[in-house]
mmCIF file of C-alpha atoms in Angstrom:
data_model
loop_
_atom_site.group_PDB
_atom_site.id
_atom_site.type_symbol
_atom_site.label_atom_id
_atom_site.label_comp_id
_atom_site.label_asym_id
_atom_site.label_seq_id
_atom_site.Cartn_x
_atom_site.Cartn_y
_atom_site.Cartn_z
ATOM 1 C CA MET A 739 155.810 -103.434 -33.738
ATOM 2 C CA LYS A 740 154.963 -102.708 -37.337
ATOM 3 C CA PRO A 741 157.534 -100.512 -39.021
ATOM 4 C CA ARG A 742 155.390 -97.174 -38.990
ATOM 5 C CA ASP A 743 153.536 -97.688 -35.842
ATOM 6 C CA SER A 744 153.385 -94.735 -33.449
ATOM 7 C CA LEU A 745 155.675 -94.953 -30.444
ATOM 8 C CA GLY A 746 152.939 -93.800 -28.115
ATOM 9 C CA GLY A 747 152.310 -96.219 -25.236
ATOM 10 C CA ARG A 748 155.450 -98.387 -26.069
ATOM 11 C CA THR A 749 157.735 -99.516 -23.262
ATOM 12 C CA VAL A 750 161.399 -98.609 -24.079
ATOM 13 C CA VAL A 751 164.535 -99.775 -22.060
ATOM 14 C CA VAL A 752 167.624 -97.562 -22.468
ATOM 15 C CA THR A 753 170.908 -98.504 -21.017
ATOM 16 C CA GLY A 754 173.622 -95.900 -20.295
ATOM 17 C CA ALA A 755 170.623 -93.428 -19.650
ATOM 18 C CA SER A 756 172.372 -91.295 -17.015
ATOM 19 C CA SER A 757 174.027 -88.866 -19.503
ATOM 20 C CA GLY A 758 174.885 -88.140 -23.202
ATOM 21 C CA LEU A 759 173.064 -89.931 -25.860
ATOM 22 C CA GLY A 760 171.334 -92.225 -23.523
ATOM 23 C CA ARG A 761 169.594 -89.189 -21.550
ATOM 24 C CA GLU A 762 168.698 -87.346 -24.666
ATOM 25 C CA ALA A 763 167.170 -90.427 -26.472
ATOM 26 C CA ALA A 764 165.316 -91.227 -23.210
ATOM 27 C CA VAL A 765 163.674 -87.820 -23.036
ATOM 28 C CA ARG A 766 162.837 -88.005 -26.860
ATOM 29 C CA PHE A 767 161.155 -91.403 -26.209
ATOM 30 C CA ALA A 768 159.132 -89.821 -23.430
ATOM 31 C CA ARG A 769 158.173 -87.047 -25.563
ATOM 32 C CA GLU A 770 156.658 -89.485 -27.916
ATOM 33 C CA GLY A 771 154.492 -90.957 -25.049
ATOM 34 C CA CYS A 772 156.647 -93.781 -24.244
ATOM 35 C CA SER A 773 157.074 -95.409 -20.894
ATOM 36 C CA VAL A 774 160.815 -95.316 -20.502
ATOM 37 C CA ILE A 775 162.864 -97.727 -18.130
ATOM 38 C CA LEU A 776 166.210 -96.142 -17.461
ATOM 39 C CA ALA A 777 169.414 -98.067 -16.539
ATOM 40 C CA ALA A 778 172.889 -96.924 -15.621
ATOM 41 C CA ARG A 779 175.313 -97.173 -12.630
ATOM 42 C CA ARG A 780 174.549 -93.579 -11.285
ATOM 43 C CA GLY A 781 171.249 -93.357 -9.264
ATOM 44 C CA ASP A 782 171.292 -89.634 -8.850
ATOM 45 C CA ALA A 783 171.894 -89.113 -12.507
ATOM 46 C CA LEU A 784 169.246 -91.590 -13.537
ATOM 47 C CA GLU A 785 166.660 -89.730 -11.088
ATOM 48 C CA GLU A 786 167.471 -86.511 -12.991
ATOM 49 C CA THR A 787 166.773 -88.366 -16.424
ATOM 50 C CA ALA A 788 163.600 -89.708 -15.152
ATOM 51 C CA ARG A 789 162.494 -86.176 -13.993
ATOM 52 C CA ARG A 790 163.130 -84.853 -17.433
ATOM 53 C CA CYS A 791 161.242 -87.653 -19.050
ATOM 54 C CA ILE A 792 158.199 -87.051 -16.951
ATOM 55 C CA GLU A 793 158.354 -83.318 -17.635
ATOM 56 C CA ALA A 794 158.517 -84.253 -21.449
ATOM 57 C CA GLY A 795 155.202 -86.065 -21.023
ATOM 58 C CA GLY A 796 156.140 -89.647 -20.695
ATOM 59 C CA ARG A 797 156.396 -92.123 -17.878
ATOM 60 C CA ALA A 798 159.874 -92.978 -16.444
ATOM 61 C CA ARG A 799 161.278 -95.529 -13.976
ATOM 62 C CA PHE A 800 164.958 -96.322 -13.271
ATOM 63 C CA ILE A 801 167.020 -98.951 -11.771
ATOM 64 C CA VAL A 802 170.704 -98.850 -11.027
ATOM 65 C CA THR A 803 172.407 -101.337 -13.393
ATOM 66 C CA ASP A 804 175.924 -102.396 -14.302
ATOM 67 C CA VAL A 805 175.580 -103.918 -17.747
ATOM 68 C CA THR A 806 178.688 -106.076 -17.161
ATOM 69 C CA ARG A 807 176.850 -108.004 -14.438
ATOM 70 C CA GLU A 808 174.465 -110.552 -15.701
ATOM 71 C CA PRO A 809 172.180 -110.356 -12.489
ATOM 72 C CA ASP A 810 171.923 -106.739 -12.901
ATOM 73 C CA VAL A 811 170.753 -107.077 -16.503
ATOM 74 C CA ARG A 812 168.321 -109.793 -15.648
ATOM 75 C CA ARG A 813 166.880 -107.623 -12.705
ATOM 76 C CA LEU A 814 166.472 -104.817 -15.170
ATOM 77 C CA THR A 815 164.545 -106.975 -17.558
ATOM 78 C CA GLU A 816 162.362 -108.315 -14.759
ATOM 79 C CA PHE A 817 161.922 -104.793 -13.456
ATOM 80 C CA ALA A 818 160.513 -103.485 -16.853
ATOM 81 C CA LEU A 819 158.227 -106.514 -17.211
ATOM 82 C CA LEU A 820 156.813 -106.229 -13.648
ATOM 83 C CA ARG A 821 156.139 -102.397 -13.996
ATOM 84 C CA GLU A 822 154.898 -102.544 -17.724
ATOM 85 C CA GLY A 823 154.068 -105.983 -18.572
ATOM 86 C CA ARG A 824 156.024 -105.897 -21.820
ATOM 87 C CA ILE A 825 159.172 -104.484 -23.497
ATOM 88 C CA ASP A 826 158.722 -102.995 -26.990
ATOM 89 C CA VAL A 827 162.167 -101.489 -27.591
ATOM 90 C CA TRP A 828 165.565 -102.214 -25.959
ATOM 91 C CA VAL A 829 168.295 -99.909 -26.632
ATOM 92 C CA ASN A 830 171.934 -101.132 -26.023
ATOM 93 C CA ASN A 831 173.659 -97.753 -25.366
ATOM 94 C CA ALA A 832 175.887 -98.214 -22.376
ATOM 95 C CA GLY A 833 179.587 -97.706 -23.266
ATOM 96 C CA VAL A 834 182.952 -96.595 -22.080
ATOM 97 C CA THR A 835 186.266 -95.619 -23.620
ATOM 98 C CA LEU A 836 189.853 -95.939 -23.168
ATOM 99 C CA PHE A 837 192.354 -93.583 -24.804
ATOM 100 C CA ALA A 838 195.541 -95.537 -25.083
ATOM 101 C CA PRO A 839 197.447 -97.735 -27.609
ATOM 102 C CA LEU A 840 196.935 -101.466 -27.325
ATOM 103 C CA GLU A 841 200.380 -102.043 -25.986
ATOM 104 C CA GLU A 842 199.859 -99.448 -23.229
ATOM 105 C CA SER A 843 197.600 -99.260 -20.319
ATOM 106 C CA SER A 844 196.800 -102.388 -18.318
ATOM 107 C CA PHE A 845 195.030 -105.147 -20.116
ATOM 108 C CA GLU A 846 192.431 -105.045 -17.385
ATOM 109 C CA GLU A 847 191.404 -101.503 -18.619
ATOM 110 C CA HIS A 848 191.160 -102.712 -22.224
ATOM 111 C CA ARG A 849 189.173 -105.783 -21.032
ATOM 112 C CA ARG A 850 186.813 -103.670 -19.281
ATOM 113 C CA VAL A 851 185.882 -101.648 -22.380
ATOM 114 C CA ILE A 852 184.944 -104.963 -23.989
ATOM 115 C CA GLU A 853 183.013 -106.027 -21.069
ATOM 116 C CA THR A 854 180.894 -102.951 -20.991
ATOM 117 C CA ASN A 855 180.523 -102.153 -24.693
ATOM 118 C CA LEU A 856 180.086 -105.739 -26.057
ATOM 119 C CA PHE A 857 179.269 -108.142 -23.239
ATOM 120 C CA GLY A 858 176.842 -105.665 -21.826
ATOM 121 C CA ALA A 859 175.006 -105.661 -25.095
ATOM 122 C CA MET A 860 175.174 -109.384 -25.284
ATOM 123 C CA LEU A 861 173.636 -109.803 -21.909
ATOM 124 C CA GLY A 862 170.890 -107.306 -22.851
ATOM 125 C CA ALA A 863 170.189 -109.250 -26.090
ATOM 126 C CA ARG A 864 170.152 -112.547 -23.988
ATOM 127 C CA CYS A 865 167.629 -111.199 -21.731
ATOM 128 C CA VAL A 866 165.174 -109.363 -24.059
ATOM 129 C CA VAL A 867 165.250 -111.663 -27.112
ATOM 130 C CA PRO A 868 163.212 -114.359 -25.268
ATOM 131 C CA VAL A 869 160.791 -111.525 -24.273
ATOM 132 C CA PHE A 870 160.502 -110.597 -27.885
ATOM 133 C CA ARG A 871 159.908 -114.215 -29.025
ATOM 134 C CA ARG A 872 157.043 -114.554 -26.510
ATOM 135 C CA GLN A 873 155.561 -111.267 -27.650
ATOM 136 C CA ARG A 874 156.269 -112.012 -31.250
ATOM 137 C CA ARG A 875 157.470 -108.524 -31.856
ATOM 138 C CA GLY A 876 160.098 -105.961 -30.589
ATOM 139 C CA VAL A 877 162.926 -103.727 -31.689
ATOM 140 C CA LEU A 878 166.490 -104.174 -30.432
ATOM 141 C CA ILE A 879 168.785 -101.296 -31.249
ATOM 142 C CA ASN A 880 172.603 -101.696 -30.772
ATOM 143 C CA VAL A 881 174.472 -98.291 -30.581
ATOM 144 C CA SER A 882 177.689 -98.959 -32.505
ATOM 145 C CA SER A 883 179.843 -96.220 -34.120
ATOM 146 C CA VAL A 884 181.439 -95.353 -37.458
ATOM 147 C CA LEU A 885 184.392 -97.021 -35.708
ATOM 148 C CA GLY A 886 182.556 -100.206 -35.998
ATOM 149 C CA LYS A 887 183.213 -100.044 -39.658
ATOM 150 C CA VAL A 888 186.655 -98.203 -39.829
ATOM 151 C CA GLY A 889 189.653 -98.374 -37.447
ATOM 152 C CA GLN A 890 191.043 -95.439 -35.549
ATOM 153 C CA PRO A 891 194.239 -95.103 -33.438
ATOM 154 C CA PHE A 892 194.479 -94.473 -29.747
ATOM 155 C CA VAL A 893 191.042 -96.332 -29.008
ATOM 156 C CA PRO A 894 191.684 -99.976 -30.080
ATOM 157 C CA SER A 895 189.605 -101.635 -27.424
ATOM 158 C CA TYR A 896 186.800 -99.250 -28.307
ATOM 159 C CA VAL A 897 187.210 -99.927 -32.000
ATOM 160 C CA ILE A 898 187.220 -103.722 -31.384
ATOM 161 C CA SER A 899 184.137 -103.669 -29.218
ATOM 162 C CA LYS A 900 182.070 -101.580 -31.797
ATOM 163 C CA PHE A 901 183.151 -103.937 -34.767
ATOM 164 C CA ALA A 902 181.919 -106.740 -32.443
ATOM 165 C CA LEU A 903 178.555 -105.045 -31.970
ATOM 166 C CA ARG A 904 178.124 -105.216 -35.817
ATOM 167 C CA GLY A 905 178.689 -108.919 -35.614
ATOM 168 C CA LEU A 906 176.179 -109.274 -32.730
ATOM 169 C CA SER A 907 173.540 -107.556 -34.695
ATOM 170 C CA GLU A 908 174.306 -109.714 -37.775
ATOM 171 C CA ALA A 909 174.101 -113.028 -35.783
ATOM 172 C CA LEU A 910 170.913 -112.036 -34.048
ATOM 173 C CA ARG A 911 169.263 -111.015 -37.497
ATOM 174 C CA THR A 912 170.019 -114.578 -38.721
ATOM 175 C CA GLU A 913 168.635 -116.132 -35.633
ATOM 176 C CA LEU A 914 165.464 -114.168 -35.836
ATOM 177 C CA ALA A 915 165.090 -114.359 -39.704
ATOM 178 C CA SER A 916 161.678 -116.040 -39.360
ATOM 179 C CA GLU A 917 160.408 -113.476 -36.989
ATOM 180 C CA ARG A 918 158.910 -110.823 -39.162
ATOM 181 C CA ASP A 919 158.051 -108.421 -36.364
ATOM 182 C CA ILE A 920 161.342 -108.666 -34.464
ATOM 183 C CA HIS A 921 163.823 -106.163 -35.688
ATOM 184 C CA VAL A 922 167.627 -105.855 -34.799
ATOM 185 C CA CYS A 923 168.951 -102.386 -35.817
ATOM 186 C CA THR A 924 172.449 -101.052 -35.522
ATOM 187 C CA LEU A 925 173.074 -97.342 -35.235
ATOM 188 C CA TYR A 926 176.513 -95.987 -36.616
ATOM 189 C CA PRO A 927 177.077 -92.407 -35.615
ATOM 190 C CA TYR A 928 180.038 -90.227 -36.362
ATOM 191 C CA THR A 929 181.578 -88.385 -33.465
ATOM 192 C CA PHE A 930 179.303 -86.223 -31.215
ATOM 193 C CA VAL A 931 180.160 -84.103 -28.255
ATOM 194 C CA THR A 932 179.158 -85.713 -24.994
ATOM 195 C CA GLN A 933 181.045 -86.082 -21.642
ATOM 196 C CA HIS A 934 182.629 -89.375 -23.362
ATOM 197 C CA PHE A 935 185.920 -87.317 -24.009
ATOM 198 C CA GLU A 936 186.035 -86.278 -20.424
ATOM 199 C CA SER A 937 184.871 -89.118 -18.641
ATOM 200 C CA GLY A 938 186.869 -91.825 -20.624
ATOM 201 C CA ALA A 939 190.042 -93.544 -19.221
ATOM 202 C CA ASN A 940 193.110 -91.771 -20.542
ATOM 203 C CA ARG A 941 196.725 -93.066 -20.692
ATOM 204 C CA VAL A 942 197.893 -90.764 -23.522
ATOM 205 C CA GLY A 943 198.732 -87.848 -21.178
ATOM 206 C CA ARG A 944 196.721 -85.204 -23.117
ATOM 207 C CA ALA A 945 193.107 -84.213 -23.048
ATOM 208 C CA ALA A 946 191.031 -85.789 -25.740
ATOM 209 C CA HIS A 947 188.716 -83.858 -27.956
ATOM 210 C CA ALA A 948 186.022 -84.713 -30.495
ATOM 211 C CA MET A 949 187.094 -84.705 -34.146
ATOM 212 C CA PRO A 950 185.503 -82.434 -36.715
ATOM 213 C CA PRO A 951 182.886 -82.474 -37.978
ATOM 214 C CA ALA A 952 181.394 -83.210 -34.752
ATOM 215 C CA GLN A 953 177.687 -83.323 -34.415
ATOM 216 C CA PRO A 954 175.442 -82.536 -31.491
ATOM 217 C CA PRO A 955 173.956 -85.495 -29.573
ATOM 218 C CA GLU A 956 170.460 -84.265 -30.121
ATOM 219 C CA ARG A 957 170.839 -85.295 -33.831
ATOM 220 C CA VAL A 958 172.018 -88.834 -32.984
ATOM 221 C CA ALA A 959 169.071 -89.231 -30.494
ATOM 222 C CA ARG A 960 166.543 -88.145 -33.109
ATOM 223 C CA ALA A 961 168.008 -90.885 -35.562
ATOM 224 C CA LEU A 962 167.773 -93.560 -32.656
ATOM 225 C CA VAL A 963 164.248 -92.602 -31.950
ATOM 226 C CA ASP A 964 163.508 -92.782 -35.618
ATOM 227 C CA LEU A 965 165.046 -96.237 -35.881
ATOM 228 C CA ALA A 966 162.651 -97.423 -33.168
ATOM 229 C CA ARG A 967 159.704 -96.077 -35.063
ATOM 230 C CA ARG A 968 160.861 -97.247 -38.543
ATOM 231 C CA PRO A 969 163.286 -100.230 -37.863
ATOM 232 C CA ARG A 970 165.950 -101.054 -40.557
ATOM 233 C CA ARG A 971 169.128 -102.983 -40.469
ATOM 234 C CA GLU A 972 171.483 -99.917 -40.232
ATOM 235 C CA ARG A 973 171.480 -96.185 -39.915
ATOM 236 C CA HIS A 974 174.454 -93.867 -40.272
ATOM 237 C CA VAL A 975 174.369 -90.528 -38.459
ATOM 238 C CA PRO A 976 174.902 -88.239 -40.393
ATOM 239 C CA ARG A 977 173.882 -90.125 -43.583
ATOM 240 C CA TYR A 978 176.928 -88.953 -45.561
ATOM 241 C CA VAL A 979 179.195 -91.098 -43.382
ATOM 242 C CA ALA A 980 178.313 -93.953 -45.767
ATOM 243 C CA GLY A 981 180.255 -92.005 -48.413
ATOM 244 C CA GLY A 982 183.345 -91.795 -46.429
ATOM 245 C CA LEU A 983 183.069 -95.568 -45.675
ATOM 246 C CA ALA A 984 182.783 -96.255 -49.396
ATOM 247 C CA LEU A 985 185.981 -94.038 -49.962
ATOM 248 C CA HIS A 986 187.844 -96.193 -47.407
ATOM 249 C CA ALA A 987 186.685 -99.444 -49.248
ATOM 250 C CA LEU A 988 188.040 -98.064 -52.442
ATOM 251 C CA PHE A 989 191.275 -96.476 -51.148
ATOM 252 C CA PRO A 990 191.960 -98.071 -47.834
ATOM 253 C CA GLU A 991 195.669 -97.123 -47.381
ATOM 254 C CA VAL A 992 195.077 -93.567 -48.328
ATOM 255 C CA VAL A 993 192.251 -93.079 -45.975
ATOM 256 C CA GLU A 994 194.135 -94.900 -43.125
ATOM 257 C CA GLN A 995 197.045 -92.524 -43.527
ATOM 258 C CA LEU A 996 194.730 -89.630 -43.354
ATOM 259 C CA ILE A 997 193.026 -90.879 -40.257
ATOM 260 C CA GLN A 998 196.359 -91.371 -38.598
ATOM 261 C CA ARG A 999 197.485 -87.980 -39.373
ATOM 262 C CA SER A 1000 194.163 -86.409 -38.323
ATOM 263 C CA LEU A 1001 194.054 -88.093 -34.952
ATOM 264 C CA GLU A 1002 197.819 -87.148 -34.216
ATOM 265 C CA ARG A 1003 197.181 -83.652 -35.075
ATOM 266 C CA PHE A 1004 193.611 -82.832 -33.598
ATOM 267 C CA HIS A 1005 192.492 -85.548 -31.264
ATOM 268 C CA PHE A 1006 194.610 -84.455 -28.268
ATOM 269 C CA GLY A 1007 195.043 -80.885 -27.072
ATOM 270 C CA ASP A 1008 198.118 -79.260 -25.487
ATOM 271 C CA THR A 1009 196.621 -79.569 -22.039
ATOM 272 C CA LYS A 1010 198.324 -82.214 -19.987
ATOM 273 C CA GLU A 1011 196.111 -84.806 -18.317
ATOM 274 C CA ALA A 1012 197.112 -87.223 -15.536
ATOM 275 C CA GLY A 1013 196.684 -90.820 -16.280
ATOM 276 C CA SER A 1014 193.289 -92.212 -15.205
ATOM 277 C CA SER A 1015 190.936 -95.049 -15.340
ATOM 278 C CA GLY A 1016 188.027 -92.705 -15.958
ATOM 279 C CA ASN A 1017 184.772 -94.266 -15.602
ATOM 280 C CA LEU A 1018 185.765 -97.812 -16.560
ATOM 281 C CA PHE A 1019 185.370 -99.350 -13.125
ATOM 282 C CA ALA A 1020 183.214 -96.794 -11.267
ATOM 283 C CA PRO A 1021 180.823 -93.952 -12.340
ATOM 284 C CA SER A 1022 182.324 -90.487 -12.724
ATOM 285 C CA GLY A 1023 181.586 -87.850 -10.139
ATOM 286 C CA GLY A 1024 180.178 -84.339 -10.912
ATOM 287 C CA PRO A 1025 176.930 -83.491 -12.754
ATOM 288 C CA ALA A 1026 175.815 -85.681 -15.671
ATOM 289 C CA ARG A 1027 174.959 -83.785 -18.785
ATOM 290 C CA VAL A 1028 173.930 -84.492 -22.367
ATOM 291 C CA ARG A 1029 176.586 -82.436 -23.910
ATOM 292 C CA GLY A 1030 180.311 -82.317 -23.051
ATOM 293 C CA ASP A 1031 182.945 -79.592 -23.096
ATOM 294 C CA ARG A 1032 185.706 -81.151 -25.346
ATOM 295 C CA LYS A 1033 184.776 -79.662 -28.629
ATOM 296 C CA PRO A 1034 186.846 -80.075 -31.665
ATOM 297 C CA LEU A 1035 190.185 -78.068 -31.622
ATOM 298 C CA VAL A 1036 189.675 -76.966 -35.145
ATOM 299 C CA THR A 1037 186.686 -75.806 -37.253
ATOM 300 C CA THR A 1038 185.266 -77.993 -39.949
ATOM 301 C CA PRO A 1039 186.105 -75.667 -42.868
ATOM 302 C CA ALA A 1040 189.804 -75.456 -41.468
ATOM 303 C CA PHE A 1041 189.926 -79.213 -40.927
ATOM 304 C CA ALA A 1042 188.636 -79.826 -44.518
ATOM 305 C CA ALA A 1043 191.226 -77.622 -45.958
ATOM 306 C CA TRP A 1044 193.905 -79.239 -44.085
ATOM 307 C CA ALA A 1045 192.669 -82.791 -44.906
ATOM 308 C CA LEU A 1046 192.660 -81.891 -48.760
ATOM 309 C CA GLY A 1047 196.254 -80.730 -48.329
ATOM 310 C CA GLN A 1048 197.111 -83.942 -46.603
ATOM 311 C CA LEU A 1049 195.437 -86.104 -49.215
ATOM 312 C CA ALA A 1050 197.622 -84.374 -51.884
ATOM 313 C CA ASP A 1051 200.841 -84.852 -49.820
ATOM 314 C CA ILE A 1052 199.816 -88.656 -49.347
ATOM 315 C CA GLU A 1053 199.464 -89.108 -53.149
ATOM 316 C CA VAL A 1054 202.654 -87.393 -53.800
ATOM 317 C CA GLN A 1055 204.541 -89.645 -51.263
ATOM 318 C CA SER A 1056 202.877 -92.670 -52.795
ATOM 319 C CA LEU A 1057 204.009 -91.727 -56.189
ATOM 320 C CA ARG A 1058 207.420 -91.165 -55.069
ATOM 321 C CA ARG A 1059 207.657 -94.588 -53.615
ATOM 322 C CA ALA A 1060 206.373 -96.198 -56.702
ATOM 323 C CA LEU A 1061 209.059 -94.343 -58.685
ATOM 324 C CA ARG A 1062 211.809 -95.614 -56.521
ATOM 325 C CA ARG A 1063 210.618 -99.153 -56.765
ATOM 326 C CA HIS A 1064 210.714 -98.999 -60.545
ATOM 327 C CA VAL A 1065 213.688 -96.813 -61.315
ATOM 328 C CA PRO A 1066 217.285 -98.261 -60.746
ATOM 329 C CA THR A 1067 219.240 -96.346 -58.072
ATOM 330 C CA THR A 1068 222.652 -97.207 -59.642
ATOM 331 C CA LYS A 1069 223.977 -97.438 -63.231
ATOM 332 C CA ALA A 1070 226.437 -100.164 -64.406
ATOM 333 C CA PRO A 1071 229.930 -98.826 -65.285
ATOM 334 C CA VAL A 1072 230.531 -97.759 -68.893
ATOM 335 C CA GLY A 1073 231.877 -100.788 -70.834
ATOM 336 C CA ALA A 1074 230.955 -103.162 -68.033
ATOM 337 C CA GLU A 1075 228.877 -105.324 -70.570
ATOM 338 C CA ARG A 1076 231.830 -105.380 -73.038
ATOM 339 C CA SER A 1077 234.208 -106.522 -70.321
ATOM 340 C CA ARG A 1078 232.022 -109.483 -69.549
#
């Protein structure tokens, strides 16, 4: 696909298409005139996504898929090729979350996050890259996160998986460097409000909420579709996220302290929540939606004012520590030097 080609008539595979970003992106691809192949674990939710895609003017088919199972991903690839004859865009979007420090929760739960978010994308790439090579063209989009470039407490396995997705993209770009019309793109969105915060596994004991300034999933979906239309190596959503990453590169310790304080203060509400494995091993029940209910606990202006105050406090504490390192804490007795 040439970078500025229309998406009309293209075949797009979207994993994690039952809700959230996957559902919204699928509908937008359909609106562009694409034939969309939908994959996720929930057949009823996929059927609803397919209906919305058809109403938007595109074609849609779905197949129940667990991206952690290689036979499922191979069947998804074969399903798309059998129905449409080609695959033009593949979106590795399926993902799960575990809210728990690394030393807490079972290791099986941490492993499941890696298996879904990373191994699922690797399996997708293993299946679709040979198709792209035969076609001599195609676009692979790996949905990472801003947490694929900067760490965050409480979701270590999620962070690890998103950093690894960046590595997957880099490795594939090198492998495909001689293929001018095969593109590997990575999307790095900042937080957006989907059911991610409600359906994720939680061992913290309190309800998780999006962090400000949260954005609507529709904005991220627009960027994802635009990435398919005009492929490039990376896309941050919103674009100013790149500025925050530059700040972290310049002042890592300051930014890391601010992140820690922010998450401890605003990531979890006062509502108690029983420990749960969420949707790690089985799909969540209830209706699947694009947007979630766990909005930020504080407005963006209030958060910005709080963050500025915290930055000032961090700098003051840093200065005090520096002074203590360089100023002697005790004085030698008067005449001590003469007595020696």
